[in-house]
CSV table of C-alpha atoms in Angstrom, one decimal:
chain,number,residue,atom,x,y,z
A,8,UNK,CA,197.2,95.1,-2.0
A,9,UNK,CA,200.4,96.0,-3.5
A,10,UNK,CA,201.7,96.5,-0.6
A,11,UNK,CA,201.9,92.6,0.5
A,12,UNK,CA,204.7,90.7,-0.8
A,13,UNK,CA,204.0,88.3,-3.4
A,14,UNK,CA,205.3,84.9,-1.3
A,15,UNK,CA,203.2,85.1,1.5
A,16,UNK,CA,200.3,83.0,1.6
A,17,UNK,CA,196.6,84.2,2.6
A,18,UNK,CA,196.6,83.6,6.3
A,19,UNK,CA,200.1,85.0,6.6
A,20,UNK,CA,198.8,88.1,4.9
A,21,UNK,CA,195.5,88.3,7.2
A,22,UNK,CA,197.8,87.5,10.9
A,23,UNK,CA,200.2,90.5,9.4
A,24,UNK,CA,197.8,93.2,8.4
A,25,UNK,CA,196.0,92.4,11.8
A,26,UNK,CA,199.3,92.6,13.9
A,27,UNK,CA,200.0,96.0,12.6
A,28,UNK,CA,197.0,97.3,13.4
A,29,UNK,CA,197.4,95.8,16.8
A,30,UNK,CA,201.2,97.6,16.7
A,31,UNK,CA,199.7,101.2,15.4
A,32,UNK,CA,196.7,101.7,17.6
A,33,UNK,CA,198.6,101.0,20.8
A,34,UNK,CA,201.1,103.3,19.7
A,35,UNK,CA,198.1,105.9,19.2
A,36,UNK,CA,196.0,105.2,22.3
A,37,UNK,CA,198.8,105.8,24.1
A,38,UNK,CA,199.5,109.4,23.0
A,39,UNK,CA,198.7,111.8,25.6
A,40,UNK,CA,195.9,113.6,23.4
A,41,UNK,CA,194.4,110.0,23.4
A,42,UNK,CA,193.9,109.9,27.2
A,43,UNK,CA,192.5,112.1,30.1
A,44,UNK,CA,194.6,113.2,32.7
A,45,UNK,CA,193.9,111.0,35.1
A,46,UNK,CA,194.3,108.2,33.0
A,47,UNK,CA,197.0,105.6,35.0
A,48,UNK,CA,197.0,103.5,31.8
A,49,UNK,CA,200.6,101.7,31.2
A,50,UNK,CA,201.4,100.7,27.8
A,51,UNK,CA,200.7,97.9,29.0
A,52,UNK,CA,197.5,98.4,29.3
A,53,UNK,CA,196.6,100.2,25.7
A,54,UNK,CA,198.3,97.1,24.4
A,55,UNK,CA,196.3,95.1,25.9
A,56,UNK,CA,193.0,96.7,24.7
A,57,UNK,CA,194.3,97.4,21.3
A,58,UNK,CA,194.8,93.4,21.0
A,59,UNK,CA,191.0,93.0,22.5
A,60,UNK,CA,189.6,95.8,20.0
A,61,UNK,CA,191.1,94.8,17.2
A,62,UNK,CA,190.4,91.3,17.8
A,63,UNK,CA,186.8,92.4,18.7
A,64,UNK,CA,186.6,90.9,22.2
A,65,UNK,CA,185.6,93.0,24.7
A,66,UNK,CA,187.9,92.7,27.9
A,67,UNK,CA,189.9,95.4,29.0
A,68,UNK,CA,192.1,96.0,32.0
A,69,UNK,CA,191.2,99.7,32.6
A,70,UNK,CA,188.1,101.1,31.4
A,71,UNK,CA,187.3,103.0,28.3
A,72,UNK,CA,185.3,105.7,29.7
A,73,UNK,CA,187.9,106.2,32.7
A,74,UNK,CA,191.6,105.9,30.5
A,75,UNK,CA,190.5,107.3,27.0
A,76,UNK,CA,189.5,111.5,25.4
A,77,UNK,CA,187.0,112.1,23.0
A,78,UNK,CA,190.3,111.6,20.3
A,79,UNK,CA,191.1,108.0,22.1
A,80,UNK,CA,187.8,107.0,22.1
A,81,UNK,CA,187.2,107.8,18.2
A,82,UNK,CA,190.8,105.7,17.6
A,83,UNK,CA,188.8,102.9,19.8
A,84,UNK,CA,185.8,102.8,17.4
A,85,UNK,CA,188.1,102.5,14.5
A,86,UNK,CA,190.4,100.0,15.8
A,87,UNK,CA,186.9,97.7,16.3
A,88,UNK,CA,185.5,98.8,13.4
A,89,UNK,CA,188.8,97.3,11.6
A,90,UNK,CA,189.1,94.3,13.6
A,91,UNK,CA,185.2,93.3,13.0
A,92,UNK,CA,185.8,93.9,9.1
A,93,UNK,CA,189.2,92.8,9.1
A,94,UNK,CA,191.8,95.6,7.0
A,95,UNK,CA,192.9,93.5,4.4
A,96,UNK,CA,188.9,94.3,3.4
A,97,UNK,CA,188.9,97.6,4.1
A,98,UNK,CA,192.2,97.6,1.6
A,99,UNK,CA,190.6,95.8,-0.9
A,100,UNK,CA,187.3,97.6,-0.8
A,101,UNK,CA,189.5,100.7,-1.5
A,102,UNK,CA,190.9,98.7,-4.5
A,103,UNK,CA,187.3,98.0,-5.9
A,104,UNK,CA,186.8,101.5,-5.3
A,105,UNK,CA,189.5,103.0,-7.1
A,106,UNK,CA,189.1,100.6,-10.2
A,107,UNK,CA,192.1,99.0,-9.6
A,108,UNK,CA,192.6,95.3,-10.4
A,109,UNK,CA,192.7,92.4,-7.7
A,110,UNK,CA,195.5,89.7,-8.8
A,111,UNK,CA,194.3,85.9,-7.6
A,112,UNK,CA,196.5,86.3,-4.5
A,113,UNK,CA,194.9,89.8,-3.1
A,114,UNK,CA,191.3,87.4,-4.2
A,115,UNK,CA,192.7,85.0,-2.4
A,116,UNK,CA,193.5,86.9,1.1
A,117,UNK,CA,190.4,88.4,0.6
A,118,UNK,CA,188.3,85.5,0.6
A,119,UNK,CA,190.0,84.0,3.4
A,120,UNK,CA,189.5,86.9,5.4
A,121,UNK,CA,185.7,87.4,5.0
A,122,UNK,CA,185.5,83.7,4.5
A,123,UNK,CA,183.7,83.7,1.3
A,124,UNK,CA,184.8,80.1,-0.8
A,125,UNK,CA,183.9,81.6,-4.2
A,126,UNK,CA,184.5,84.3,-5.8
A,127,UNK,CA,180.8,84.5,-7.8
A,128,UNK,CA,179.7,88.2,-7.4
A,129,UNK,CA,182.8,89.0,-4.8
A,130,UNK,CA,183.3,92.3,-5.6
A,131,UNK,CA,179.5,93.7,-5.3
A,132,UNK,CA,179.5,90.8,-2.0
A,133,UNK,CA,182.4,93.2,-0.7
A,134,UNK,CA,181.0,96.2,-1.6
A,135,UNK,CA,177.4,95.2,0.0
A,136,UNK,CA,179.2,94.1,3.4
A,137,UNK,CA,180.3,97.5,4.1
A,138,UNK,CA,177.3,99.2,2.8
A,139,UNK,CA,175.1,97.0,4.7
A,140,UNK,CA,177.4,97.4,7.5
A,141,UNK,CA,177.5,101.1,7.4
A,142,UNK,CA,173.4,101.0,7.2
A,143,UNK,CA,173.2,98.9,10.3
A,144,UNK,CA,175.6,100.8,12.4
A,145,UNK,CA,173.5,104.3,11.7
A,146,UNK,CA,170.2,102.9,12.2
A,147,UNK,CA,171.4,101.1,15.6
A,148,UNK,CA,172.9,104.7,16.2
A,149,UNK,CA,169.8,106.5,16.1
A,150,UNK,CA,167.9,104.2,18.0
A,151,UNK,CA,170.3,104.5,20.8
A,152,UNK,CA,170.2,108.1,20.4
A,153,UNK,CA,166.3,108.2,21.5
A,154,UNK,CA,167.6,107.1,25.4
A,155,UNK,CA,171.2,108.7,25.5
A,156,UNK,CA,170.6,112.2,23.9
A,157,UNK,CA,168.0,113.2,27.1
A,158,UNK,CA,170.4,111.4,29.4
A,159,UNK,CA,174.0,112.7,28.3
A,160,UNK,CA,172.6,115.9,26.2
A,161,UNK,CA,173.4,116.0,21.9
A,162,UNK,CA,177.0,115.7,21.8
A,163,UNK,CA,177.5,113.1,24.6
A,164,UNK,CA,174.8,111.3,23.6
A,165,UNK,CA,175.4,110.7,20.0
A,166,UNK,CA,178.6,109.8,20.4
A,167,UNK,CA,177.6,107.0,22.8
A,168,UNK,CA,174.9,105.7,20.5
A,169,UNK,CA,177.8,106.1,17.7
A,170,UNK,CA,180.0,104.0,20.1
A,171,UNK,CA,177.9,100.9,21.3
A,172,UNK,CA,176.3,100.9,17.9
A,173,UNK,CA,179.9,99.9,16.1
A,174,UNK,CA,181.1,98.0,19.4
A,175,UNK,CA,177.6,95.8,19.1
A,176,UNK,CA,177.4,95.1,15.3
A,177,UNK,CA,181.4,94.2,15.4
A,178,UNK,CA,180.5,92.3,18.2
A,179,UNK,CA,183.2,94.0,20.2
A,180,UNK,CA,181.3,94.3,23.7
A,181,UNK,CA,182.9,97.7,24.3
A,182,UNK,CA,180.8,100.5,26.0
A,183,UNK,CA,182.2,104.0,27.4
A,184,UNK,CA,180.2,104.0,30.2
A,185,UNK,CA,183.1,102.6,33.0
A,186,UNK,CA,183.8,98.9,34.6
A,187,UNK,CA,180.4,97.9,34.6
A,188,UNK,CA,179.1,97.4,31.1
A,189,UNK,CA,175.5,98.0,30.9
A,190,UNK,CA,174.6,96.9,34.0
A,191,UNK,CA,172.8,99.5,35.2
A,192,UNK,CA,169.9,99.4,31.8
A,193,UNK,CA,169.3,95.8,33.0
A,194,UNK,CA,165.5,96.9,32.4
A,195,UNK,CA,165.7,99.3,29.3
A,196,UNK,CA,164.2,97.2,26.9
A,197,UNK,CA,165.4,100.2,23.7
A,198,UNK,CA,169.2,99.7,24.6
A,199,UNK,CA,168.8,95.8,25.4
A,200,UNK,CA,166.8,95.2,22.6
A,201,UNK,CA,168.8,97.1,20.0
A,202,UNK,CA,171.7,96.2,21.3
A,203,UNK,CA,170.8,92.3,20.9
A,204,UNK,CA,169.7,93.0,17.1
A,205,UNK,CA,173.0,94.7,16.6
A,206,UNK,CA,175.1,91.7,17.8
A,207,UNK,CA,172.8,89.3,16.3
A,208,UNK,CA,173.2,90.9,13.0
A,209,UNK,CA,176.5,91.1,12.8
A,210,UNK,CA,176.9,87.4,14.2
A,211,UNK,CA,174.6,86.2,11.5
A,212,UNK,CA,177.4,86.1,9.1
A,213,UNK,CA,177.8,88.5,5.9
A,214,UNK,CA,177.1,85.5,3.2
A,215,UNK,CA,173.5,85.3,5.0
A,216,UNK,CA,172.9,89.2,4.8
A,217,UNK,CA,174.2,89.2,0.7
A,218,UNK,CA,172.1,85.9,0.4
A,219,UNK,CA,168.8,87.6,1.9
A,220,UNK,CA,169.2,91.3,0.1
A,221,UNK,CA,169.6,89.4,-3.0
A,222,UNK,CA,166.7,86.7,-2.8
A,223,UNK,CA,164.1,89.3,-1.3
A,224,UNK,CA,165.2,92.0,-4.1
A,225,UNK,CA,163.3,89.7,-6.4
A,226,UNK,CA,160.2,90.9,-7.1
A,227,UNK,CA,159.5,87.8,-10.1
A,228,UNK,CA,159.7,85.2,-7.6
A,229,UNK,CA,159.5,83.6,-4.4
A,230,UNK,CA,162.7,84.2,-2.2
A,231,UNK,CA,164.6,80.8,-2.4
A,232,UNK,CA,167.0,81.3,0.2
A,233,UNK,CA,170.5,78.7,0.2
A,234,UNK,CA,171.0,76.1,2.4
A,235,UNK,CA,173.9,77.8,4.7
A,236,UNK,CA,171.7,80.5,5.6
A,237,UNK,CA,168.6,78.3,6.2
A,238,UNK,CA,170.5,76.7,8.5
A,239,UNK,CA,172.0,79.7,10.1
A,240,UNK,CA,168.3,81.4,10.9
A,241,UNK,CA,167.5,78.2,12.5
A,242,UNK,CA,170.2,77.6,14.4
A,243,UNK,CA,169.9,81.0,15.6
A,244,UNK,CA,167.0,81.0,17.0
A,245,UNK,CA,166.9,77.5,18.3
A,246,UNK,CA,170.0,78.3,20.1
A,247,UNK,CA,168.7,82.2,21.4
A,248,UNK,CA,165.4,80.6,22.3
A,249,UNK,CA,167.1,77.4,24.4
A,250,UNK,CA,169.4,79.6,26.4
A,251,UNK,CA,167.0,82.5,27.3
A,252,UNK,CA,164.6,79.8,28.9
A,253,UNK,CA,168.2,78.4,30.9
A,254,UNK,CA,169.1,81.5,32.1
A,255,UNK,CA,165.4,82.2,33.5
A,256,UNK,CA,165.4,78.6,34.9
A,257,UNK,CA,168.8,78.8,36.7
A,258,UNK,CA,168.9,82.5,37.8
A,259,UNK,CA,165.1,83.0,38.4
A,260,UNK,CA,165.3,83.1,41.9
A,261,UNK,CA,168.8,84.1,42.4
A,262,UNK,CA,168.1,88.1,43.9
A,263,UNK,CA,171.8,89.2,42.8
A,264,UNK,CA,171.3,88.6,39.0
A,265,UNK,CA,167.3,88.6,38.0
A,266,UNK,CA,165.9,87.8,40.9
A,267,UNK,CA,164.4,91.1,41.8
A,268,UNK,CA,163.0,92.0,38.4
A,269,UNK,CA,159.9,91.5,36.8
A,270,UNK,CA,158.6,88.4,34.7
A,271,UNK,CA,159.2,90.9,31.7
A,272,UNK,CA,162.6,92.4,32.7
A,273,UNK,CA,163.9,88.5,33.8
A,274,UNK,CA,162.8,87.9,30.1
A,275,UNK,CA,164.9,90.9,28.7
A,276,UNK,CA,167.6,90.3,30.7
A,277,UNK,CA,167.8,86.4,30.6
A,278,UNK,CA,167.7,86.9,26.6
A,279,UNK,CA,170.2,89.6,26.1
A,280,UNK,CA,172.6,87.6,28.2
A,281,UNK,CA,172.0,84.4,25.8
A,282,UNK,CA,172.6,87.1,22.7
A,283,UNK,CA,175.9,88.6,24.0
A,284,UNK,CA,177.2,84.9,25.0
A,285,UNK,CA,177.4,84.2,21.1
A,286,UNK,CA,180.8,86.9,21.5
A,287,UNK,CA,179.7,90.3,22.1
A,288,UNK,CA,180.7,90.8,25.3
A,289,UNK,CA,178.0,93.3,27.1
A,290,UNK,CA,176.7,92.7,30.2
A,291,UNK,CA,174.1,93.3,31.9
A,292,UNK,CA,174.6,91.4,35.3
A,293,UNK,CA,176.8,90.5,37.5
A,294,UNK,CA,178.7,87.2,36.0
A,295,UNK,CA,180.6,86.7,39.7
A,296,UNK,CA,176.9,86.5,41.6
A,297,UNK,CA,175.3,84.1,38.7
A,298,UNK,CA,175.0,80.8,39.5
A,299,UNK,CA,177.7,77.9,39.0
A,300,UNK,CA,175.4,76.2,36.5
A,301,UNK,CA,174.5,79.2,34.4
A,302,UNK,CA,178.5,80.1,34.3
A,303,UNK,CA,178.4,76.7,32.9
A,304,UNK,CA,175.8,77.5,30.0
A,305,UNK,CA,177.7,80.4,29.2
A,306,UNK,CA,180.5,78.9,28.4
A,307,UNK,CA,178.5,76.1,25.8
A,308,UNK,CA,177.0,79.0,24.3
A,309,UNK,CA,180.5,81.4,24.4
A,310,UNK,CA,182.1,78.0,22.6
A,311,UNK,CA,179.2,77.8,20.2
A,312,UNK,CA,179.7,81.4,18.6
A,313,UNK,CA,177.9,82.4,15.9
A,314,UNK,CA,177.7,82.1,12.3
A,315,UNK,CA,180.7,81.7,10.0
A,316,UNK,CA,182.1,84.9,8.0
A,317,UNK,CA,181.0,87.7,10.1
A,318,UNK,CA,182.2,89.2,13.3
A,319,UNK,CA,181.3,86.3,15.7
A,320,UNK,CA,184.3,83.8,17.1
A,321,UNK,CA,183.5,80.5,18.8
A,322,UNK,CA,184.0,77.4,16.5
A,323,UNK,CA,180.5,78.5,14.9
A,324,UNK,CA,177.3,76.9,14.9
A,325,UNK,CA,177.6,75.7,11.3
A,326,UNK,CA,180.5,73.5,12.7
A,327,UNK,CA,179.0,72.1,16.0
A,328,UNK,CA,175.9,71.1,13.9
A,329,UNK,CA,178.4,69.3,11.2
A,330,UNK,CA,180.2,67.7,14.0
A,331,UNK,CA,176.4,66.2,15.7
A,332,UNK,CA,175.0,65.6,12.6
A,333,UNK,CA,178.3,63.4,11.7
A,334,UNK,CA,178.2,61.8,14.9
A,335,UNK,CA,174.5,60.8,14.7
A,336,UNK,CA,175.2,59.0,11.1
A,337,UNK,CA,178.3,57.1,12.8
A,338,UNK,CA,176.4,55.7,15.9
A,339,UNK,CA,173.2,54.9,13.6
A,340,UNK,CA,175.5,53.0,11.0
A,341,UNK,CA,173.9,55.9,8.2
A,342,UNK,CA,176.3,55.8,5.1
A,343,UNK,CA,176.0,59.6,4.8
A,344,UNK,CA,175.5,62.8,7.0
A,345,UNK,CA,172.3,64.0,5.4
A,346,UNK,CA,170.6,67.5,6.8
A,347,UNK,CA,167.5,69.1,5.5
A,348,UNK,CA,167.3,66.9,2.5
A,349,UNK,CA,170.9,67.8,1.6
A,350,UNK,CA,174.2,65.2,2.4
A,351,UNK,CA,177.5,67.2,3.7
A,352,UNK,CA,180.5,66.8,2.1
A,353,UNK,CA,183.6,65.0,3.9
A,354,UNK,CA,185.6,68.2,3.2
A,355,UNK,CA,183.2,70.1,5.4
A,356,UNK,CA,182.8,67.6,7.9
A,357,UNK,CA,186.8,67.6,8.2
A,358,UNK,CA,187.2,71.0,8.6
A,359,UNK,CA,184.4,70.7,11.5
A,360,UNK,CA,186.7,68.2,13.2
A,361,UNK,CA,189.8,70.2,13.0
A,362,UNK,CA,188.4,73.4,14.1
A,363,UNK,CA,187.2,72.4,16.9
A,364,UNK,CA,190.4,69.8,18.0
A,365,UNK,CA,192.2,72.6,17.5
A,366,UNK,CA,190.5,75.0,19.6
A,367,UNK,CA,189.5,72.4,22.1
A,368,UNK,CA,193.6,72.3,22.3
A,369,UNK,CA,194.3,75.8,22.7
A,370,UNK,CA,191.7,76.1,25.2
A,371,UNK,CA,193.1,73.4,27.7
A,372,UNK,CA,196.2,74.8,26.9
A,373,UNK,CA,195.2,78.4,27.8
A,374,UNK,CA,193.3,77.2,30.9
A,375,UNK,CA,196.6,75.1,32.0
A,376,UNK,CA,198.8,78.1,31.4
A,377,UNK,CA,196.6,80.7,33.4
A,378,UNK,CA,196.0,78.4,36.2
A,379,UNK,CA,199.7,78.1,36.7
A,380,UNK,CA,199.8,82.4,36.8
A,381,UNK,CA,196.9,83.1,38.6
A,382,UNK,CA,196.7,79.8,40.5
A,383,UNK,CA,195.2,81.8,43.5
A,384,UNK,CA,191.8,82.8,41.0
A,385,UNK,CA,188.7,80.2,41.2
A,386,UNK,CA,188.8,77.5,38.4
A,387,UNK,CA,185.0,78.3,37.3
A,388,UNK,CA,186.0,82.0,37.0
A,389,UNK,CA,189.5,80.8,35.2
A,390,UNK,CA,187.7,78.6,32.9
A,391,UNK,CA,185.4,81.6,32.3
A,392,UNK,CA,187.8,84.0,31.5
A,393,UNK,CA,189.6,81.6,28.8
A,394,UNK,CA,186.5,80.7,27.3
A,395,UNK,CA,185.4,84.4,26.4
A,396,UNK,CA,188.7,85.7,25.1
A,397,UNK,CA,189.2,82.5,23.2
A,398,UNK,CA,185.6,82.8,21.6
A,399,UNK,CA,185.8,86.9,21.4
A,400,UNK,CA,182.8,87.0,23.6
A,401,UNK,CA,184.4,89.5,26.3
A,402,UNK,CA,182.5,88.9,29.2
A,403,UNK,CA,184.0,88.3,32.7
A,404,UNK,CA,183.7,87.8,36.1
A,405,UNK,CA,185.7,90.8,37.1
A,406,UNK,CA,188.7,89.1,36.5
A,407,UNK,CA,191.0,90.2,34.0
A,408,UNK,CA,192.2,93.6,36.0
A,409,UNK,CA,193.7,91.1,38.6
A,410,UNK,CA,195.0,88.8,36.7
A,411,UNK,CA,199.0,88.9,37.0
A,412,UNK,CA,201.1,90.4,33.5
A,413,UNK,CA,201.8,86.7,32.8
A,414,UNK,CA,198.3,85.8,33.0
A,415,UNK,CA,197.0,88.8,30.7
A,416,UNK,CA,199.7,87.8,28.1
A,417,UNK,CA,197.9,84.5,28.0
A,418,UNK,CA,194.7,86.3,27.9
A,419,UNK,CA,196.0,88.5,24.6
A,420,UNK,CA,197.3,85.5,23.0
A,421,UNK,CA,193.9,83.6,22.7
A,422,UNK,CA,192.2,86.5,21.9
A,423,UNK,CA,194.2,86.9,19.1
A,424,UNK,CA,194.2,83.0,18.3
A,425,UNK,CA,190.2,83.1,18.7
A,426,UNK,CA,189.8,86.2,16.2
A,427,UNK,CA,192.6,84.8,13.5
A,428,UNK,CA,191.0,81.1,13.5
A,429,UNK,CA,193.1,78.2,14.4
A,430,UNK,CA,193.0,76.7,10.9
A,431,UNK,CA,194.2,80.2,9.4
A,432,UNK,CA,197.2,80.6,12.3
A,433,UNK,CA,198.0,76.4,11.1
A,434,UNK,CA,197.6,77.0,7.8
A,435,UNK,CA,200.1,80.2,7.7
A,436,UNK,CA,202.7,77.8,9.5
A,437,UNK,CA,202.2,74.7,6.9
A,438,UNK,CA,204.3,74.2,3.9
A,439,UNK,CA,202.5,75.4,0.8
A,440,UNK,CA,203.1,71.6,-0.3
A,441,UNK,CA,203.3,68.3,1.8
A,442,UNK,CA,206.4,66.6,1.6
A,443,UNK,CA,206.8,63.0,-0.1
A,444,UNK,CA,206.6,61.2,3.2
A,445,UNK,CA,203.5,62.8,3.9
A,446,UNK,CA,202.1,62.1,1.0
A,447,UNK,CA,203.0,58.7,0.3
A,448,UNK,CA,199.9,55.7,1.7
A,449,UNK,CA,201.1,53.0,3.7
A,450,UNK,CA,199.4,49.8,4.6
A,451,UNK,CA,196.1,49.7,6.7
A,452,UNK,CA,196.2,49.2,10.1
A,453,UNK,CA,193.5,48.9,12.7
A,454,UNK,CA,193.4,50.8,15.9
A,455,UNK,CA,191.3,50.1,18.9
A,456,UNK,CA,189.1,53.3,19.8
């Protein structure tokens, strides 16, 4: 951690470590032992996906399995691999690892980064989120492995299950198939399924995982599990149960999407897209034949996220129930938010509210800039498009290839504003103190609202 300078604050340290990343892996991909020989990739272009890797998103504007060797592809993995875990954890993992003490501003970078407000049991917390990581990724390999070694024989097929099991758990939405995801398992309920619990895991948040190993390793006791991740489950499945009954409502008769399938491969299909809406960026239909309403629901759900401190974007769900919960106690007149027996502090509730003005800011400001370079693109699809790389979902509706340089330079920069946070890009800019003026109370005014 050494390696920081001393003066720069948390969030400067996490945007840095991620823009070199971002500056090394293009550099790599676009060596020509990273590529095949018929790649027609620009820099450009390895640019661009480095910046979607590393901020685990999942759009691209030529495909992996048509631009990138066997060598590119492993530099692909990594790159998500760091982006989903963040490197100033992998650094201070290798800190832990070598004994080496963390001073309170390395601590303090690393809690930011993995968003982890104390720093109670942080260093077996840091240990157990790439051990349980590491665990996940294998065991989704080897499921994977059961369909793709018959198709693609030992060595293809591994690798595969290797790749989609580390671009799922980051939530990354990366295959090595071509342009079309995973379009053509629609059905396979082994790669649709595991892929869901792979993006689902890692969208859970790393808190919830550390809070579940440690209450179910009890054997004295009754697991009594914290409020965040109580809240978490819940919201989870509330919010995977809602959409997969949308999606079957607004596409169940639509013949270019689910139309065609069975009631049991509708069911798949309508709940894997619901799961890789909350940023993972597989699909397994066509998003430009889906319906005008559904497009709609996808972008709620792409806004939504997933659960703070893992490898999910959005504004979380933790902060869209803060922001409802606070709204309900101000139109009912309640003096408190209260949730589950518990009240939520104004700190929280603050943080709600600027998390999502800010990103409610960048997105009208993203969708404003790319209509104005791609004016001749559909607004749905525009809207689309900004909401997935904002959230670091990934999906789209074909459209980032064609979208002008100008236009994919927009694309990059709210992928990278989605994956850093707003308040974390805010924060790096503020002064570490506020000035006098800012600081001083004036008399109360009123103001119409």
């Amino acid at each position: 951690m050494k390696a920081f300078k001393i003066h720069l604050t948390p969030s400067q340290r996490i945007i840095l470590s991620f823009l070199l990343v971002i500056l090394v892996g293009s550099l790599l991909l676009s060596l020509p032992i990273s590529q095949v020989p018929t790649s027609t990739a620009s820099y450009w272009d390895h640019l661009f996906t480095t910046v979607s890797m590393v901020c685990v998103t999942g759009l691209f504007t030529k495909a992996v399995a048509d631009t990138y060797s066997t060598v590119g592809q492993i530099i692909c993995m990594l790159l998500i691999q760091i982006g989903g875990l963040s490197l100033v954890g992998f650094v201070g993992l290798f800190a832990l690892r070598g004994g080496r003490k963390i001073n309170f501003m390395s601590m303090a970078t690393l809690q930011e980064a993995l968003n982890r407000s104390d720093t109670k049991h942080f260093r077996s917390f840091l240990k157990s989120v790439f051990g349980f990581t590491l665990a996940i990724e294998t065991l989704g390999a080897i499921l994977l492995s059961f369909h793709f070694v018959p198709e693609f024989g030992w060595a293809k097929g591994l690798f595969t299950s290797i790749f989609l099991a580390v671009s799922a758990f980051c939530n990354a939405g990366f295959d090595n198939f071509g342009a079309n995801s995973i379009v053509r398992y629609v059905d396979n309920p082994l790669i649709n399924l595991t892929l869901a619990s792979l993006i689902i895991m890692g969208g859970l948040g790393f808190s919830v995982w550390f809070d579940l190993h440690t209450q179910l390793g009890q054997k004295h006791h009754l697991p009594k599990l914290g409020f965040h991740t109580k809240v978490v489950l819940g919201l989870t499945a509330t919010i995977l149960g809602l959409g997969t009954l949308l999606t079957l409502l607004t596409e169940w008769n639509n013949p270019a999407t689910i139309g065609q399938l069975s009631f049991g491969h509708k069911l798949l299909a309508s709940f894997f897209q619901t799961v890789t809406m909350r940023t993972a960026g597989f699909a397994s239909i066509d998003y430009t034949q889906a319906e005008p309403i559904t497009l709609l629901i996808y972008i709620f759900q792409m806004m939504l996220g997933g659960a703070p401190g893992g490898t999910a974007g959005g504004i979380k769900i933790t902060a869209f129930l803060t922001l409802i919960l606070y709204a309900r106690s101000e139109i009912l007149g309640l003096p408190h938010t209260n949730f589950l027996g518990r009240t939520i502090d104004s700190l929280t509730i603050r943080k709600a509210f600027a998390t999502f003005s800010v990103f409610l800011l960048v997105f009208l400001a993203g969708l404003f800039a790319l209509a104005i370079t791609d004016k001749h693109q559909p607004l749905l699809f525009l809207v689309f498009e900004v909401m997935s790389a904002l959230a670091t979902v990934g999906v789209t509706a074909n459209l980032t290839p064609s979208l002008s340089m100008a236009g994919q330079a927009v694309i990059m920069a709210l992928m990278f504003f989605g994956r850093i946070g707003p308040l974390s890009i805010l924060a790096s800019l503020a002064l570490r103190k506020a000035s006098k003026t800012e600081s001083l109370q004036y008399a109360k005014s009123s103001m119409l609202v």
